[in-house]
CSV table of C-alpha atoms in Angstrom, one decimal:
chain,number,residue,atom,x,y,z
Y,671,MET,CA,-37.9,-7.2,5.0
Y,672,MET,CA,-34.7,-7.5,2.8
Y,673,ASP,CA,-34.4,-5.4,-0.2
Y,674,PRO,CA,-34.6,-7.0,-3.4
Y,675,ASN,CA,-32.2,-4.3,-4.9
Y,676,LYS,CA,-29.3,-4.2,-2.0
Y,677,MET,CA,-27.1,-7.1,-1.5
Y,678,THR,CA,-24.3,-7.5,0.8
Y,679,ILE,CA,-20.8,-9.5,-0.1
Y,680,ASN,CA,-18.9,-11.1,2.9
Y,681,LEU,CA,-15.4,-11.6,2.4
Y,682,ALA,CA,-12.4,-12.3,4.6
Y,683,LEU,CA,-8.9,-11.7,4.3
Y,684,PHE,CA,-6.2,-14.7,5.4
Y,685,GLY,CA,-2.5,-14.4,4.6
Y,686,MET,CA,0.7,-14.2,6.3
Y,687,THR,CA,2.1,-11.2,8.2
Y,688,GLN,CA,3.1,-7.9,6.2
Y,689,SER,CA,1.2,-9.6,3.2
Y,690,GLY,CA,-0.8,-6.4,3.1
Y,691,LYS,CA,-4.5,-7.8,4.1
Y,692,SER,CA,-5.0,-4.8,6.1
Y,693,SER,CA,-4.4,-2.2,3.4
Y,694,ALA,CA,-5.9,-4.7,0.7
Y,695,GLY,CA,-9.3,-4.1,2.8
Y,696,ASN,CA,-9.0,-1.0,3.3
Y,697,ILE,CA,-8.9,-0.6,-0.6
Y,698,LEU,CA,-11.7,-2.9,-0.9
Y,699,LEU,CA,-13.9,-0.9,1.6
Y,700,GLY,CA,-12.7,2.4,0.2
Y,701,SER,CA,-12.0,3.6,3.5
Y,702,SER,CA,-9.3,3.5,6.4
Y,703,ASP,CA,-11.2,0.7,8.7
Y,704,PHE,CA,-7.9,-1.2,9.4
Y,705,LEU,CA,-4.5,-0.1,11.0
Y,706,SER,CA,-2.3,-0.6,8.2
Y,707,SER,CA,1.5,0.6,8.7
Y,708,PHE,CA,5.2,-0.9,8.0
Y,709,ALA,CA,6.5,-1.9,11.5
Y,710,PRO,CA,8.8,-4.7,12.7
Y,711,CYS,CA,6.1,-6.4,14.5
Y,712,SER,CA,2.7,-7.8,13.6
Y,713,VAL,CA,0.3,-5.0,13.0
Y,714,THR,CA,-3.1,-6.7,13.2
Y,715,LYS,CA,-3.8,-8.4,16.7
Y,716,ASP,CA,-7.1,-9.3,16.2
Y,717,CYS,CA,-9.8,-9.8,13.9
Y,718,SER,CA,-12.1,-6.7,13.0
Y,719,LEU,CA,-14.9,-6.5,10.5
Y,720,GLY,CA,-15.4,-3.6,8.4
Y,721,ARG,CA,-18.4,-2.2,6.0
Y,722,SER,CA,-18.3,-0.3,3.1
Y,723,CYS,CA,-20.7,2.7,2.2
Y,724,HIS,CA,-23.4,1.8,-0.2
Y,725,LEU,CA,-22.2,1.6,-3.9
Y,726,HIS,CA,-25.4,2.2,-5.8
Y,727,GLY,CA,-25.9,0.8,-9.1
Y,728,PHE,CA,-23.1,-1.1,-8.8
Y,729,MET,CA,-24.4,-3.9,-11.1
Y,730,ARG,CA,-27.8,-5.2,-12.6
Y,731,ARG,CA,-29.5,-8.3,-11.9
Y,732,GLY,CA,-32.8,-9.6,-13.1
Y,733,GLY,CA,-32.8,-6.5,-15.1
Y,734,GLN,CA,-32.5,-4.0,-11.8
Y,735,GLU,CA,-29.9,-1.9,-10.3
Y,736,ILE,CA,-28.2,-3.3,-7.5
Y,737,THR,CA,-27.0,-1.5,-4.7
Y,738,LEU,CA,-23.7,-3.2,-3.2
Y,739,GLN,CA,-22.4,-3.3,0.1
Y,740,VAL,CA,-19.0,-5.1,1.1
Y,741,GLN,CA,-18.3,-6.3,4.3
Y,742,VAL,CA,-14.5,-7.4,5.0
Y,743,LEU,CA,-13.0,-9.4,7.7
Y,744,ASP,CA,-9.4,-8.7,8.7
Y,745,THR,CA,-7.5,-11.3,10.3
Y,746,PRO,CA,-4.0,-11.6,12.0
Y,747,GLY,CA,-1.4,-13.1,9.9
Y,748,TYR,CA,1.0,-15.9,10.7
Y,749,PRO,CA,4.3,-15.7,11.7
Y,750,HIS,CA,3.0,-13.6,14.6
Y,751,SER,CA,5.2,-11.5,16.9
Y,752,ARG,CA,2.9,-12.0,19.5
Y,753,LEU,CA,0.5,-14.8,18.7
Y,754,SER,CA,0.9,-18.8,18.6
Y,755,LYS,CA,-0.2,-20.2,15.4
Y,756,ASN,CA,-3.0,-21.8,17.5
Y,757,HIS,CA,-3.9,-18.6,18.9
Y,758,VAL,CA,-4.5,-17.1,15.5
Y,759,LYS,CA,-6.3,-19.8,14.2
Y,760,GLN,CA,-8.5,-19.8,17.2
Y,761,LYS,CA,-9.1,-16.0,16.9
Y,762,ILE,CA,-10.2,-16.7,12.9
Y,763,LYS,CA,-12.3,-19.5,13.7
Y,764,GLU,CA,-14.2,-17.6,16.4
Y,765,ALA,CA,-14.7,-14.2,14.1
Y,766,LEU,CA,-16.0,-16.4,11.4
Y,767,ALA,CA,-18.6,-17.8,13.4
Y,768,HIS,CA,-19.6,-14.5,14.9
Y,769,HIS,CA,-20.1,-12.4,11.9
Y,770,PHE,CA,-20.7,-14.6,9.2
Y,771,GLY,CA,-22.5,-17.8,11.3
Y,772,GLN,CA,-25.8,-17.1,9.9
Y,773,GLU,CA,-25.0,-14.4,6.9
Y,774,GLY,CA,-22.4,-16.7,5.5
Y,775,LEU,CA,-19.2,-16.0,4.0
Y,776,HIS,CA,-18.9,-15.5,0.1
Y,777,LEU,CA,-15.3,-15.5,-0.8
Y,778,ALA,CA,-12.0,-16.3,1.2
Y,779,LEU,CA,-9.0,-14.1,-0.2
Y,780,LEU,CA,-6.0,-15.5,0.5
Y,781,VAL,CA,-3.3,-12.4,0.4
Y,782,GLN,CA,-0.1,-12.8,-1.0
Y,783,ARG,CA,2.6,-10.4,-2.1
Y,784,ALA,CA,3.4,-10.7,-5.6
Y,785,ASP,CA,7.2,-9.9,-4.8
Y,786,MET,CA,7.5,-12.7,-2.5
Y,787,PRO,CA,7.6,-16.5,-3.4
Y,788,LEU,CA,5.3,-18.8,-1.8
Y,789,CYS,CA,7.1,-21.3,-0.4
Y,790,GLY,CA,7.9,-23.0,3.1
Y,791,GLN,CA,5.8,-24.0,5.8
Y,792,GLU,CA,5.0,-20.6,7.2
Y,793,ALA,CA,3.9,-19.8,3.8
Y,794,SER,CA,1.4,-22.5,3.6
Y,795,PHE,CA,-0.1,-21.5,7.1
Y,796,PRO,CA,-3.1,-19.3,5.7
Y,797,VAL,CA,-3.5,-22.0,3.6
Y,798,HIS,CA,-4.1,-24.9,5.7
Y,799,VAL,CA,-6.3,-22.3,7.8
Y,800,ILE,CA,-8.2,-21.9,5.0
Y,801,GLN,CA,-8.8,-25.6,4.2
Y,802,GLU,CA,-9.5,-26.1,7.9
Y,803,LEU,CA,-12.1,-23.5,8.7
Y,804,LEU,CA,-13.9,-23.5,5.4
Y,805,GLY,CA,-14.2,-27.3,4.9
Y,806,GLN,CA,-14.1,-29.6,1.9
Y,807,ALA,CA,-15.8,-26.6,-0.4
Y,808,TRP,CA,-12.7,-24.2,0.6
Y,809,LYS,CA,-11.4,-24.7,-3.4
Y,810,ASN,CA,-14.7,-22.9,-4.6
Y,811,TYR,CA,-14.6,-20.1,-1.9
Y,812,THR,CA,-10.8,-18.8,-2.1
Y,813,ALA,CA,-9.2,-16.5,-4.5
Y,814,LEU,CA,-5.6,-15.6,-4.1
Y,815,LEU,CA,-5.4,-11.3,-4.2
Y,816,PHE,CA,-1.8,-10.4,-5.0
Y,817,THR,CA,-0.5,-7.0,-3.3
Y,818,HIS,CA,2.5,-4.9,-4.4
Y,819,ALA,CA,1.7,-6.1,-8.1
Y,820,GLU,CA,3.2,-2.8,-8.9
Y,821,ARG,CA,6.7,-4.8,-8.7
Y,822,ILE,CA,5.6,-6.9,-11.6
Y,823,GLN,CA,5.6,-3.8,-13.6
Y,824,GLU,CA,8.9,-2.5,-12.1
Y,825,ALA,CA,10.2,-6.0,-13.7
Y,826,GLY,CA,8.8,-5.3,-17.0
Y,827,ILE,CA,6.6,-8.5,-16.9
Y,828,ASP,CA,2.6,-8.6,-17.4
Y,829,GLU,CA,0.7,-10.9,-15.1
Y,830,ASP,CA,0.3,-13.7,-17.7
Y,831,GLU,CA,4.4,-13.7,-17.7
Y,832,TYR,CA,4.4,-13.7,-13.5
Y,833,LEU,CA,1.9,-16.6,-13.4
Y,834,HIS,CA,4.0,-18.6,-16.1
Y,835,GLU,CA,7.0,-18.2,-14.0
Y,836,ALA,CA,5.6,-18.9,-10.6
Y,837,SER,CA,6.5,-21.5,-8.6
Y,838,ASP,CA,4.9,-25.3,-8.6
Y,839,THR,CA,3.4,-24.6,-5.1
Y,840,LEU,CA,1.9,-21.5,-6.3
Y,841,LEU,CA,0.6,-23.1,-9.8
Y,842,SER,CA,-0.6,-26.1,-7.8
Y,843,LEU,CA,-2.5,-23.5,-5.5
Y,844,LEU,CA,-4.2,-21.5,-8.2
Y,845,HIS,CA,-5.0,-24.8,-10.5
Y,846,SER,CA,-6.9,-26.0,-7.2
Y,847,ILE,CA,-9.1,-22.7,-7.0
Y,848,GLN,CA,-9.9,-22.5,-10.8
Y,849,ASN,CA,-7.1,-20.2,-11.2
Y,850,ARG,CA,-9.2,-17.3,-9.4
Y,851,CYS,CA,-6.7,-14.6,-8.8
Y,852,ILE,CA,-6.8,-10.8,-8.4
Y,853,PHE,CA,-3.9,-8.3,-9.0
Y,854,GLN,CA,-3.7,-5.6,-6.7
Y,855,TYR,CA,-1.4,-2.4,-7.7
Y,856,LYS,CA,-0.2,0.7,-5.6
Y,857,ASN,CA,-1.5,3.6,-8.0
Y,858,GLY,CA,-3.0,6.1,-5.5
Y,859,ASN,CA,-4.3,8.4,-8.0
Y,860,LEU,CA,-6.3,5.3,-9.2
Y,861,LEU,CA,-7.3,3.7,-5.8
Y,862,ASN,CA,-11.1,4.3,-6.4
Y,863,LYS,CA,-10.9,3.1,-10.3
Y,864,GLN,CA,-8.8,-0.1,-9.0
Y,865,ARG,CA,-11.3,-0.6,-6.3
Y,866,ILE,CA,-14.2,-1.1,-8.6
Y,867,GLN,CA,-12.2,-3.4,-11.1
Y,868,ILE,CA,-11.5,-5.5,-8.2
Y,869,LEU,CA,-14.9,-5.5,-6.9
Y,870,GLU,CA,-16.1,-6.5,-10.4
Y,871,ARG,CA,-13.7,-9.5,-10.4
Y,872,ILE,CA,-15.0,-10.3,-7.0
Y,873,MET,CA,-18.4,-10.5,-7.9
Y,874,ALA,CA,-17.8,-12.9,-11.1
Y,875,PHE,CA,-16.2,-15.1,-8.8
Y,876,VAL,CA,-19.3,-14.8,-6.6
Y,877,ARG,CA,-22.1,-15.1,-9.3
Y,878,GLU,CA,-19.9,-18.5,-10.6
Y,879,ASN,CA,-20.8,-19.9,-7.4
Y,880,CYS,CA,-24.7,-18.7,-7.7
Y,881,TYR,CA,-24.0,-16.6,-4.9
Y,882,GLN,CA,-23.8,-19.4,-2.4
Y,883,VAL,CA,-22.2,-18.7,1.1
Y,884,LEU,CA,-20.3,-20.8,3.7
Y,885,THR,CA,-22.2,-20.4,7.1
Y,886,PHE,CA,-20.0,-21.5,10.3
Y,887,LYS,CA,-21.6,-22.7,13.9
């Protein structure tokens, strides 16, 4: 029997190679489940699922304290140094069905480096994968996660100014997903605080969807 005071949120990471998906996943989990390193080739070759520890009293629902657990699916990016475009897509499709086929996916996080422009056919590949695998409802179950957001601070601008100066491609994507976006900063001493803030933002998006999920066959 399910415990009404416990909740599991299922997330999947999409993005280009070296966008910071695995690192972002580790921050969400509060662990180092996913291999994340600088390399001259693609680091993530297979999809893998990570589970966080239980976050007791993370939120309140119906007057009760809720314990939260997060499950994150890390996926290979593209362009990939060893895998073809179709191979990457097939791996992700199979992993979604295997891990979230019945439980469902609460949110897809499109990981995008804040210091890299979103443009060109290769940059659009993760968006096309999300559209194809999540179906017509993809816009309601997708959020942008900007990694390396500290570069914005280094440039002397804030998040609103960054979005105001963004490319038409990025602005169009944000408009499609109801402007759901999160900024992730590399602040070593504040990682746990940032993790909680990101999870709170994600939970706000999940609540907007009334905790509904996408299932896969």
